[in-house]
Amino acid sequence: MPSSPIRKLTPLANDAKARGVKVYHLNIGQPDLPTPQVALDSLKDVDRSVLEYSPSPGFLSLREKLSGYYSRFGIQLSPDEIIVTCGGSEAVLFAFLACLNPGDEIIIPEPAYANYMAFAISAGAVIKTVTSTIETGFALPPVEAFEALITPRTKAVLICNPNNPTGYLYTRAEMNRIRDLVKKYDLYLFSDEVYREFIYTGSPYISACHLEGIEKNVVLIDSVSKRYSECGIRIGALVTKNEQVRDAVMKLCQARLSPPLLGQIVAEASIDGTEEYAAEMYEEYVERRKCLVDGLNRIPGVYSPIPMGAFYTVARLPVEDAEDFCAWCLSDFEYEGETVMMAPANGFYSTPDKGKDEVRIAYVLNKQDLQRSLIILEKALEKYNQVKR
Ligand SMILES: Cc1ncc(COP(=O)(O)O)c(C=O)c1O
């Protein structure tokens, strides 16, 4: 299995910290905002004598709340169509294990969230990628590129929308193209929509669940990690109107017994009464996005498209080997006792040599830290290009 491109350079960051260098983490998508107070309070109010297993598909009360939550986005689901998982991560793994046989193929636009690769390998499935490019802002590659990869083993298309790592948001026309492809070849559509709250352009959010005619093909991956700043409670969901898929997923759920009990209590408390929280969070990310993207594009030789959603961007740097540059920032560079850690983007591509001069940057730091990171990045690029030439 490949190492995570997000964590690959961690030993170098630890060494830098041990030398007393402050490291700004632009590499990881762990939101820094406080978790909603109602969620924290629900944990304090836990009044149980036994912290027991919960039902394998998750508490009915949570699934009912989730059903109400999805209806706010125009997605009508009964609680039975929602299975609570141990994070979106387990939902991805269970979707692969339930729908694919070893050797089956999934087509994914790259760059892509790197853990899909690890889960596909765990399920014996094979990932085939169509490449989206920075020049088009990482728009959906043409349908012909997907069709060129279709073989008798192709069973699914996977999209992440809004996208990690690119921040791209698929348009209605693009979603319709995906729908037509899925329908034509009768494929599963795995749609990872864990960033639906993070859409900044006013463009409509088109869920895979909004697409007509492929209701039974869609498996939605969801998570509370990002939208409520609750990465540690490990609660996600696998949602599908396909009963056979649910039956297969339930066998896996029964084998792992139960999703986290305390996490479900917190997730349930977070669904209602967090509108103000969501609005504040949204404003904060709008400003951070502007601060980061404007700042990046002001640095000579750096280019970042304007991401429409999530809290990442993939930027091109004026270096030949971004992985070497990211490692060098941690091992050989500091500016006034500080440096930056970024994720080299080549780890998000499976095509060799793609993304070699790109990095993924997460904007989950406050604006002051982001501004400081941009100054450090500019100094680092200047120095690196002097040293390397
Ligand atoms: C696109 C995407 N999907 C799924 C996940 C998994 O999230 P979790 O397991 O915390 O729900 C992440 C986490 O970063 C992600 O970025």
Short mmCIF file of N, CA and C in Angstrom, two decimals, residues 205-379:
data_model
loop_
_atom_site.label_atom_id
_atom_site.label_comp_id
_atom_site.label_asym_id
_atom_site.label_seq_id
_atom_site.Cartn_x
_atom_site.Cartn_y
_atom_site.Cartn_z
N TYR A 205 -25.27 22.93 -5.24
CA TYR A 205 -24.66 21.65 -4.88
C TYR A 205 -25.52 20.56 -5.51
N ILE A 206 -24.96 19.84 -6.46
CA ILE A 206 -25.70 18.75 -7.10
C ILE A 206 -25.17 17.45 -6.52
N SER A 207 -26.01 16.83 -5.70
CA SER A 207 -25.61 15.54 -5.11
C SER A 207 -25.86 14.42 -6.12
N ALA A 208 -25.12 13.34 -5.98
CA ALA A 208 -25.41 12.15 -6.80
C ALA A 208 -26.83 11.67 -6.52
N CYS A 209 -27.33 11.97 -5.32
CA CYS A 209 -28.69 11.56 -4.95
C CYS A 209 -29.75 12.41 -5.66
N HIS A 210 -29.33 13.51 -6.28
CA HIS A 210 -30.31 14.31 -7.04
C HIS A 210 -30.49 13.78 -8.46
N LEU A 211 -29.64 12.86 -8.89
CA LEU A 211 -29.65 12.45 -10.30
C LEU A 211 -30.75 11.42 -10.53
N GLU A 212 -31.58 11.73 -11.50
CA GLU A 212 -32.72 10.83 -11.74
C GLU A 212 -32.33 9.66 -12.64
N GLY A 213 -32.92 8.52 -12.34
CA GLY A 213 -32.72 7.35 -13.20
C GLY A 213 -31.58 6.45 -12.78
N ILE A 214 -30.77 6.88 -11.77
CA ILE A 214 -29.68 6.00 -11.32
C ILE A 214 -29.75 5.82 -9.79
N GLU A 215 -30.95 5.95 -9.25
CA GLU A 215 -31.12 5.91 -7.79
C GLU A 215 -30.50 4.66 -7.17
N LYS A 216 -30.63 3.53 -7.84
CA LYS A 216 -30.13 2.28 -7.25
C LYS A 216 -28.63 2.09 -7.49
N ASN A 217 -28.06 2.94 -8.33
CA ASN A 217 -26.62 2.81 -8.60
C ASN A 217 -25.78 3.62 -7.61
N VAL A 218 -26.44 4.57 -6.95
CA VAL A 218 -25.69 5.54 -6.14
C VAL A 218 -25.43 5.02 -4.73
N VAL A 219 -24.17 5.16 -4.31
CA VAL A 219 -23.81 4.91 -2.91
C VAL A 219 -23.14 6.20 -2.43
N LEU A 220 -23.79 6.85 -1.49
CA LEU A 220 -23.29 8.14 -0.99
C LEU A 220 -22.40 7.89 0.24
N ILE A 221 -21.28 8.57 0.25
CA ILE A 221 -20.35 8.49 1.40
C ILE A 221 -20.49 9.80 2.16
N ASP A 222 -20.66 9.71 3.46
CA ASP A 222 -20.82 10.95 4.22
C ASP A 222 -20.06 10.88 5.54
N SER A 223 -19.94 12.04 6.18
CA SER A 223 -19.20 12.11 7.44
C SER A 223 -19.55 13.38 8.18
N VAL A 224 -19.53 13.31 9.51
CA VAL A 224 -19.72 14.54 10.29
C VAL A 224 -18.38 15.20 10.62
N SER A 225 -17.28 14.52 10.27
CA SER A 225 -15.93 14.98 10.68
C SER A 225 -15.69 16.45 10.36
N LYS A 226 -15.98 16.82 9.12
CA LYS A 226 -15.58 18.16 8.68
C LYS A 226 -16.64 19.19 9.03
N ARG A 227 -17.93 18.84 8.82
CA ARG A 227 -18.94 19.89 8.96
C ARG A 227 -19.16 20.34 10.39
N TYR A 228 -18.87 19.48 11.37
CA TYR A 228 -19.01 19.92 12.76
C TYR A 228 -17.66 19.92 13.49
N SER A 229 -16.58 19.85 12.74
CA SER A 229 -15.26 19.80 13.37
C SER A 229 -15.22 18.65 14.40
N GLU A 230 -15.58 17.48 13.92
CA GLU A 230 -15.70 16.31 14.82
C GLU A 230 -14.93 15.11 14.27
N CYS A 231 -13.73 15.36 13.77
CA CYS A 231 -12.96 14.27 13.15
C CYS A 231 -12.75 13.10 14.12
N GLY A 232 -12.65 13.43 15.40
CA GLY A 232 -12.29 12.38 16.37
C GLY A 232 -13.44 11.51 16.85
N ILE A 233 -14.68 11.86 16.52
CA ILE A 233 -15.76 11.02 17.06
C ILE A 233 -16.04 9.83 16.15
N ARG A 234 -15.47 9.83 14.95
CA ARG A 234 -15.52 8.72 14.01
C ARG A 234 -16.94 8.32 13.63
N ILE A 235 -17.70 9.30 13.14
CA ILE A 235 -19.05 8.98 12.68
C ILE A 235 -19.22 9.44 11.23
N GLY A 236 -19.67 8.50 10.42
CA GLY A 236 -19.98 8.78 9.02
C GLY A 236 -21.22 8.02 8.65
N ALA A 237 -21.50 7.97 7.36
CA ALA A 237 -22.69 7.23 6.92
C ALA A 237 -22.49 6.71 5.50
N LEU A 238 -23.09 5.57 5.26
CA LEU A 238 -23.20 5.04 3.90
C LEU A 238 -24.68 5.06 3.59
N VAL A 239 -25.00 5.70 2.47
CA VAL A 239 -26.41 5.93 2.14
C VAL A 239 -26.68 5.34 0.76
N THR A 240 -27.71 4.50 0.66
CA THR A 240 -28.07 3.99 -0.66
C THR A 240 -29.51 3.51 -0.69
N LYS A 241 -30.12 3.69 -1.86
CA LYS A 241 -31.48 3.19 -2.05
C LYS A 241 -31.45 1.76 -2.60
N ASN A 242 -30.27 1.20 -2.74
CA ASN A 242 -30.12 -0.15 -3.27
C ASN A 242 -30.15 -1.16 -2.12
N GLU A 243 -31.24 -1.89 -2.04
CA GLU A 243 -31.44 -2.77 -0.89
C GLU A 243 -30.40 -3.89 -0.82
N GLN A 244 -30.05 -4.41 -2.01
CA GLN A 244 -29.05 -5.50 -2.03
C GLN A 244 -27.71 -5.01 -1.49
N VAL A 245 -27.35 -3.79 -1.88
CA VAL A 245 -26.08 -3.24 -1.37
C VAL A 245 -26.17 -3.07 0.14
N ARG A 246 -27.32 -2.56 0.60
CA ARG A 246 -27.47 -2.37 2.05
C ARG A 246 -27.36 -3.71 2.79
N ASP A 247 -27.97 -4.74 2.22
CA ASP A 247 -27.89 -6.06 2.87
C ASP A 247 -26.44 -6.53 2.99
N ALA A 248 -25.69 -6.32 1.91
CA ALA A 248 -24.28 -6.74 1.94
C ALA A 248 -23.49 -5.90 2.94
N VAL A 249 -23.76 -4.58 2.92
CA VAL A 249 -23.04 -3.69 3.85
C VAL A 249 -23.38 -4.07 5.29
N MET A 250 -24.64 -4.45 5.53
CA MET A 250 -25.05 -4.79 6.90
C MET A 250 -24.27 -6.00 7.44
N LYS A 251 -23.90 -6.93 6.53
CA LYS A 251 -23.11 -8.08 7.01
C LYS A 251 -21.77 -7.59 7.56
N LEU A 252 -21.18 -6.63 6.85
CA LEU A 252 -19.91 -6.06 7.33
C LEU A 252 -20.13 -5.30 8.64
N CYS A 253 -21.26 -4.58 8.71
CA CYS A 253 -21.56 -3.82 9.93
C CYS A 253 -21.74 -4.76 11.12
N GLN A 254 -22.40 -5.89 10.85
CA GLN A 254 -22.61 -6.83 11.95
C GLN A 254 -21.27 -7.43 12.39
N ALA A 255 -20.39 -7.66 11.43
CA ALA A 255 -19.08 -8.24 11.78
C ALA A 255 -18.27 -7.26 12.63
N ARG A 256 -18.40 -5.97 12.34
CA ARG A 256 -17.66 -5.03 13.19
C ARG A 256 -18.51 -4.56 14.38
N LEU A 257 -19.63 -5.19 14.56
CA LEU A 257 -20.53 -5.04 15.71
C LEU A 257 -21.27 -3.71 15.78
N SER A 258 -20.52 -2.61 15.93
CA SER A 258 -21.24 -1.39 16.31
C SER A 258 -20.44 -0.16 15.91
N PRO A 259 -21.12 0.91 15.45
CA PRO A 259 -20.37 2.17 15.31
C PRO A 259 -20.16 2.78 16.70
N PRO A 260 -19.30 3.77 16.84
CA PRO A 260 -19.00 4.30 18.18
C PRO A 260 -20.25 4.83 18.89
N LEU A 261 -20.42 4.40 20.12
CA LEU A 261 -21.60 4.81 20.90
C LEU A 261 -21.57 6.31 21.21
N LEU A 262 -20.45 6.75 21.79
CA LEU A 262 -20.40 8.16 22.22
C LEU A 262 -20.40 9.09 21.01
N GLY A 263 -19.75 8.66 19.96
CA GLY A 263 -19.70 9.45 18.73
C GLY A 263 -21.11 9.69 18.19
N GLN A 264 -21.93 8.66 18.26
CA GLN A 264 -23.31 8.81 17.74
C GLN A 264 -24.10 9.81 18.56
N ILE A 265 -23.86 9.80 19.87
CA ILE A 265 -24.58 10.75 20.74
C ILE A 265 -24.20 12.18 20.35
N VAL A 266 -22.91 12.38 20.14
CA VAL A 266 -22.42 13.72 19.79
C VAL A 266 -22.94 14.12 18.40
N ALA A 267 -22.87 13.19 17.45
CA ALA A 267 -23.31 13.51 16.08
C ALA A 267 -24.78 13.88 16.07
N GLU A 268 -25.57 13.13 16.82
CA GLU A 268 -27.01 13.39 16.85
C GLU A 268 -27.29 14.79 17.42
N ALA A 269 -26.55 15.15 18.46
CA ALA A 269 -26.76 16.47 19.07
C ALA A 269 -26.33 17.59 18.12
N SER A 270 -25.46 17.26 17.17
CA SER A 270 -24.90 18.32 16.31
C SER A 270 -25.83 18.67 15.15
N ILE A 271 -26.77 17.81 14.85
CA ILE A 271 -27.54 18.00 13.60
C ILE A 271 -28.49 19.18 13.67
N ASP A 272 -29.14 19.36 14.81
CA ASP A 272 -30.04 20.50 14.94
C ASP A 272 -29.40 21.58 15.81
N GLY A 273 -29.81 22.82 15.55
CA GLY A 273 -29.36 23.92 16.42
C GLY A 273 -27.94 24.36 16.14
N THR A 274 -27.39 23.96 14.99
CA THR A 274 -26.02 24.38 14.70
C THR A 274 -25.98 25.30 13.47
N GLU A 275 -27.12 25.92 13.15
CA GLU A 275 -27.19 26.77 11.96
C GLU A 275 -26.25 27.98 12.09
N GLU A 276 -26.25 28.59 13.29
CA GLU A 276 -25.40 29.76 13.49
C GLU A 276 -23.93 29.36 13.38
N TYR A 277 -23.64 28.21 13.98
CA TYR A 277 -22.28 27.67 13.92
C TYR A 277 -21.86 27.50 12.46
N ALA A 278 -22.77 26.89 11.67
CA ALA A 278 -22.46 26.62 10.27
C ALA A 278 -22.22 27.93 9.51
N ALA A 279 -23.03 28.95 9.82
CA ALA A 279 -22.89 30.23 9.12
C ALA A 279 -21.54 30.87 9.45
N GLU A 280 -21.15 30.82 10.74
CA GLU A 280 -19.87 31.42 11.14
C GLU A 280 -18.70 30.68 10.52
N MET A 281 -18.82 29.35 10.53
CA MET A 281 -17.77 28.51 9.97
C MET A 281 -17.60 28.83 8.48
N TYR A 282 -18.73 28.97 7.83
CA TYR A 282 -18.73 29.25 6.39
C TYR A 282 -18.00 30.57 6.10
N GLU A 283 -18.39 31.62 6.85
CA GLU A 283 -17.76 32.94 6.66
C GLU A 283 -16.24 32.85 6.83
N GLU A 284 -15.86 32.13 7.87
CA GLU A 284 -14.43 32.01 8.18
C GLU A 284 -13.69 31.35 7.01
N TYR A 285 -14.28 30.28 6.45
CA TYR A 285 -13.60 29.58 5.36
C TYR A 285 -13.60 30.40 4.07
N VAL A 286 -14.64 31.19 3.84
CA VAL A 286 -14.66 32.07 2.67
C VAL A 286 -13.45 33.02 2.74
N GLU A 287 -13.23 33.59 3.93
CA GLU A 287 -12.12 34.53 4.08
C GLU A 287 -10.77 33.84 3.96
N ARG A 288 -10.69 32.65 4.55
CA ARG A 288 -9.42 31.93 4.50
C ARG A 288 -9.08 31.56 3.05
N ARG A 289 -10.10 31.13 2.33
CA ARG A 289 -9.87 30.74 0.93
C ARG A 289 -9.32 31.92 0.15
N LYS A 290 -9.94 33.09 0.35
CA LYS A 290 -9.51 34.28 -0.38
C LYS A 290 -8.07 34.63 0.00
N CYS A 291 -7.83 34.61 1.30
CA CYS A 291 -6.50 34.96 1.80
C CYS A 291 -5.45 34.03 1.20
N LEU A 292 -5.73 32.74 1.17
CA LEU A 292 -4.74 31.77 0.67
C LEU A 292 -4.57 31.88 -0.84
N VAL A 293 -5.68 31.87 -1.56
CA VAL A 293 -5.57 31.80 -3.02
C VAL A 293 -4.97 33.09 -3.57
N ASP A 294 -5.43 34.25 -3.05
CA ASP A 294 -4.84 35.52 -3.50
C ASP A 294 -3.35 35.54 -3.18
N GLY A 295 -3.03 35.11 -1.97
CA GLY A 295 -1.63 35.13 -1.53
C GLY A 295 -0.76 34.22 -2.39
N LEU A 296 -1.26 33.04 -2.70
CA LEU A 296 -0.47 32.11 -3.52
C LEU A 296 -0.22 32.71 -4.90
N ASN A 297 -1.27 33.27 -5.49
CA ASN A 297 -1.13 33.77 -6.85
C ASN A 297 -0.26 35.03 -6.93
N ARG A 298 -0.01 35.65 -5.77
CA ARG A 298 0.90 36.81 -5.75
C ARG A 298 2.37 36.39 -5.71
N ILE A 299 2.64 35.14 -5.32
CA ILE A 299 4.04 34.69 -5.24
C ILE A 299 4.53 34.39 -6.67
N PRO A 300 5.67 34.96 -7.08
CA PRO A 300 6.13 34.75 -8.45
C PRO A 300 6.24 33.26 -8.80
N GLY A 301 5.65 32.88 -9.92
CA GLY A 301 5.76 31.50 -10.40
C GLY A 301 4.75 30.53 -9.82
N VAL A 302 3.96 30.98 -8.81
CA VAL A 302 2.98 30.07 -8.19
C VAL A 302 1.63 30.29 -8.85
N TYR A 303 0.92 29.19 -9.07
CA TYR A 303 -0.45 29.32 -9.61
C TYR A 303 -1.41 28.41 -8.85
N SER A 304 -2.50 28.99 -8.39
CA SER A 304 -3.57 28.18 -7.80
C SER A 304 -4.88 28.55 -8.49
N PRO A 305 -5.61 27.55 -8.99
CA PRO A 305 -6.96 27.85 -9.46
C PRO A 305 -7.79 28.29 -8.25
N ILE A 306 -9.00 28.82 -8.49
CA ILE A 306 -9.84 29.22 -7.36
C ILE A 306 -10.72 28.03 -6.99
N PRO A 307 -10.45 27.40 -5.85
CA PRO A 307 -11.27 26.25 -5.49
C PRO A 307 -12.68 26.68 -5.12
N MET A 308 -13.68 25.92 -5.55
CA MET A 308 -15.07 26.31 -5.28
C MET A 308 -15.60 25.73 -3.98
N GLY A 309 -14.94 24.68 -3.50
CA GLY A 309 -15.45 24.05 -2.29
C GLY A 309 -14.36 23.35 -1.51
N ALA A 310 -14.79 22.61 -0.47
CA ALA A 310 -13.89 21.93 0.48
C ALA A 310 -12.94 22.96 1.11
N PHE A 311 -11.79 22.54 1.65
CA PHE A 311 -10.86 23.55 2.16
C PHE A 311 -9.42 23.24 1.75
N TYR A 312 -9.31 22.91 0.45
CA TYR A 312 -7.99 22.60 -0.10
C TYR A 312 -7.83 23.31 -1.43
N THR A 313 -6.57 23.48 -1.82
CA THR A 313 -6.29 23.82 -3.21
C THR A 313 -5.05 23.07 -3.65
N VAL A 314 -5.01 22.76 -4.95
CA VAL A 314 -3.78 22.19 -5.51
C VAL A 314 -3.12 23.31 -6.29
N ALA A 315 -1.91 23.66 -5.86
CA ALA A 315 -1.20 24.79 -6.48
C ALA A 315 0.05 24.29 -7.20
N ARG A 316 0.40 25.00 -8.27
CA ARG A 316 1.62 24.68 -8.99
C ARG A 316 2.73 25.60 -8.48
N LEU A 317 3.89 25.01 -8.21
CA LEU A 317 5.02 25.78 -7.70
C LEU A 317 6.13 25.85 -8.74
N PRO A 318 6.96 26.91 -8.69
CA PRO A 318 8.06 27.00 -9.66
C PRO A 318 9.24 26.12 -9.27
N VAL A 319 8.98 24.84 -9.11
CA VAL A 319 10.04 23.86 -8.78
C VAL A 319 9.80 22.64 -9.65
N GLU A 320 10.87 21.86 -9.87
CA GLU A 320 10.69 20.66 -10.70
C GLU A 320 10.08 19.52 -9.90
N ASP A 321 10.50 19.44 -8.63
CA ASP A 321 10.11 18.29 -7.83
C ASP A 321 9.53 18.79 -6.50
N ALA A 322 8.21 18.90 -6.46
CA ALA A 322 7.56 19.48 -5.28
C ALA A 322 7.77 18.62 -4.04
N GLU A 323 7.93 17.31 -4.22
CA GLU A 323 8.15 16.46 -3.05
C GLU A 323 9.50 16.79 -2.41
N ASP A 324 10.51 16.97 -3.28
CA ASP A 324 11.83 17.33 -2.77
C ASP A 324 11.76 18.69 -2.07
N PHE A 325 11.02 19.63 -2.68
CA PHE A 325 10.90 20.97 -2.08
C PHE A 325 10.20 20.89 -0.71
N CYS A 326 9.12 20.11 -0.64
CA CYS A 326 8.38 20.00 0.64
C CYS A 326 9.28 19.39 1.73
N ALA A 327 10.06 18.38 1.34
CA ALA A 327 10.97 17.75 2.30
C ALA A 327 12.06 18.75 2.73
N TRP A 328 12.58 19.48 1.74
CA TRP A 328 13.64 20.47 2.01
C TRP A 328 13.13 21.57 2.97
N CYS A 329 11.87 21.98 2.79
CA CYS A 329 11.30 23.02 3.68
C CYS A 329 11.39 22.58 5.14
N LEU A 330 11.26 21.26 5.35
CA LEU A 330 11.28 20.75 6.71
C LEU A 330 12.69 20.43 7.20
N SER A 331 13.55 19.97 6.29
CA SER A 331 14.85 19.48 6.75
C SER A 331 15.95 20.54 6.67
N ASP A 332 15.83 21.48 5.70
CA ASP A 332 16.97 22.38 5.45
C ASP A 332 16.62 23.85 5.50
N PHE A 333 15.39 24.17 5.80
CA PHE A 333 15.00 25.58 5.69
C PHE A 333 14.25 26.04 6.93
N GLU A 334 14.47 27.28 7.26
CA GLU A 334 13.60 27.94 8.24
C GLU A 334 13.70 29.43 7.98
N TYR A 335 12.62 30.13 8.27
CA TYR A 335 12.63 31.58 8.15
C TYR A 335 12.19 32.14 9.49
N GLU A 336 13.11 32.84 10.14
CA GLU A 336 12.87 33.36 11.49
C GLU A 336 12.34 32.26 12.41
N GLY A 337 12.93 31.08 12.30
CA GLY A 337 12.59 29.97 13.21
C GLY A 337 11.30 29.24 12.84
N GLU A 338 10.79 29.49 11.61
CA GLU A 338 9.51 28.85 11.23
C GLU A 338 9.59 28.26 9.82
N THR A 339 8.75 27.26 9.57
CA THR A 339 8.66 26.71 8.22
C THR A 339 7.25 26.18 7.95
N VAL A 340 7.06 25.66 6.74
CA VAL A 340 5.72 25.16 6.38
C VAL A 340 5.78 23.69 5.97
N MET A 341 4.69 23.00 6.22
CA MET A 341 4.58 21.61 5.77
C MET A 341 3.41 21.53 4.80
N MET A 342 3.70 21.02 3.59
CA MET A 342 2.64 20.87 2.57
C MET A 342 2.63 19.43 2.11
N ALA A 343 1.55 19.03 1.43
CA ALA A 343 1.46 17.66 0.92
C ALA A 343 1.85 17.67 -0.56
N PRO A 344 2.92 16.98 -0.94
CA PRO A 344 3.26 16.91 -2.38
C PRO A 344 2.10 16.28 -3.13
N ALA A 345 1.71 16.89 -4.27
CA ALA A 345 0.48 16.43 -4.92
C ALA A 345 0.67 15.14 -5.72
N ASN A 346 1.92 14.74 -5.98
CA ASN A 346 2.09 13.52 -6.79
C ASN A 346 1.43 12.31 -6.11
N GLY A 347 1.35 12.35 -4.78
CA GLY A 347 0.72 11.25 -4.04
C GLY A 347 -0.79 11.15 -4.26
N PHE A 348 -1.38 12.18 -4.87
CA PHE A 348 -2.83 12.15 -5.13
C PHE A 348 -3.13 11.68 -6.56
N TYR A 349 -2.07 11.44 -7.32
CA TYR A 349 -2.23 10.92 -8.69
C TYR A 349 -1.74 9.48 -8.70
N SER A 350 -2.35 8.63 -9.52
CA SER A 350 -1.71 7.32 -9.68
C SER A 350 -0.93 7.23 -10.98
N THR A 351 -1.13 8.19 -11.89
CA THR A 351 -0.30 8.20 -13.10
C THR A 351 1.08 8.71 -12.73
N PRO A 352 2.15 7.92 -13.04
CA PRO A 352 3.50 8.36 -12.66
C PRO A 352 3.83 9.72 -13.27
N ASP A 353 4.57 10.51 -12.51
CA ASP A 353 5.04 11.83 -12.94
C ASP A 353 3.98 12.92 -13.02
N LYS A 354 2.72 12.59 -12.73
CA LYS A 354 1.71 13.66 -12.71
C LYS A 354 1.82 14.40 -11.37
N GLY A 355 1.56 15.68 -11.44
CA GLY A 355 1.53 16.50 -10.23
C GLY A 355 2.89 16.72 -9.59
N LYS A 356 3.97 16.51 -10.36
CA LYS A 356 5.31 16.60 -9.77
C LYS A 356 5.64 18.01 -9.28
N ASP A 357 5.05 19.03 -9.95
CA ASP A 357 5.35 20.40 -9.50
C ASP A 357 4.16 21.00 -8.74
N GLU A 358 3.31 20.13 -8.20
CA GLU A 358 2.12 20.63 -7.48
C GLU A 358 2.14 20.19 -6.01
N VAL A 359 1.47 21.01 -5.20
CA VAL A 359 1.28 20.64 -3.78
C VAL A 359 -0.19 20.82 -3.44
N ARG A 360 -0.63 20.06 -2.45
CA ARG A 360 -1.97 20.33 -1.92
C ARG A 360 -1.80 21.14 -0.64
N ILE A 361 -2.56 22.22 -0.57
CA ILE A 361 -2.52 23.07 0.62
C ILE A 361 -3.91 23.11 1.23
N ALA A 362 -4.00 22.84 2.53
CA ALA A 362 -5.28 22.92 3.24
C ALA A 362 -5.35 24.27 3.94
N TYR A 363 -6.52 24.91 3.88
CA TYR A 363 -6.63 26.20 4.59
C TYR A 363 -7.45 26.05 5.87
N VAL A 364 -6.91 25.22 6.75
CA VAL A 364 -7.58 25.02 8.04
C VAL A 364 -6.84 25.74 9.17
N LEU A 365 -6.01 26.72 8.80
CA LEU A 365 -5.36 27.55 9.81
C LEU A 365 -6.03 28.92 9.81
N ASN A 366 -5.92 29.66 10.92
CA ASN A 366 -6.52 30.99 10.93
C ASN A 366 -5.77 31.91 9.95
N LYS A 367 -6.42 33.05 9.62
CA LYS A 367 -5.87 33.90 8.55
C LYS A 367 -4.46 34.41 8.86
N GLN A 368 -4.24 34.74 10.15
CA GLN A 368 -2.92 35.25 10.52
C GLN A 368 -1.85 34.19 10.22
N ASP A 369 -2.14 32.94 10.58
CA ASP A 369 -1.17 31.86 10.33
C ASP A 369 -1.04 31.59 8.84
N LEU A 370 -2.16 31.73 8.12
CA LEU A 370 -2.09 31.51 6.67
C LEU A 370 -1.19 32.57 6.03
N GLN A 371 -1.38 33.83 6.48
CA GLN A 371 -0.57 34.91 5.91
C GLN A 371 0.91 34.69 6.20
N ARG A 372 1.16 34.29 7.41
CA ARG A 372 2.56 34.01 7.81
C ARG A 372 3.12 32.85 6.95
N SER A 373 2.31 31.83 6.75
CA SER A 373 2.75 30.67 5.96
C SER A 373 3.09 31.08 4.53
N LEU A 374 2.30 32.03 4.00
CA LEU A 374 2.54 32.48 2.62
C LEU A 374 3.88 33.22 2.52
N ILE A 375 4.19 34.02 3.55
CA ILE A 375 5.49 34.71 3.56
C ILE A 375 6.62 33.68 3.59
N ILE A 376 6.44 32.67 4.46
CA ILE A 376 7.49 31.64 4.60
C ILE A 376 7.64 30.87 3.30
N LEU A 377 6.51 30.55 2.66
CA LEU A 377 6.56 29.80 1.40
C LEU A 377 7.32 30.61 0.33
N GLU A 378 7.03 31.90 0.27
CA GLU A 378 7.72 32.73 -0.74
C GLU A 378 9.23 32.75 -0.49
N LYS A 379 9.60 32.92 0.77
CA LYS A 379 11.04 32.93 1.12
C LYS A 379 11.67 31.57 0.80
#
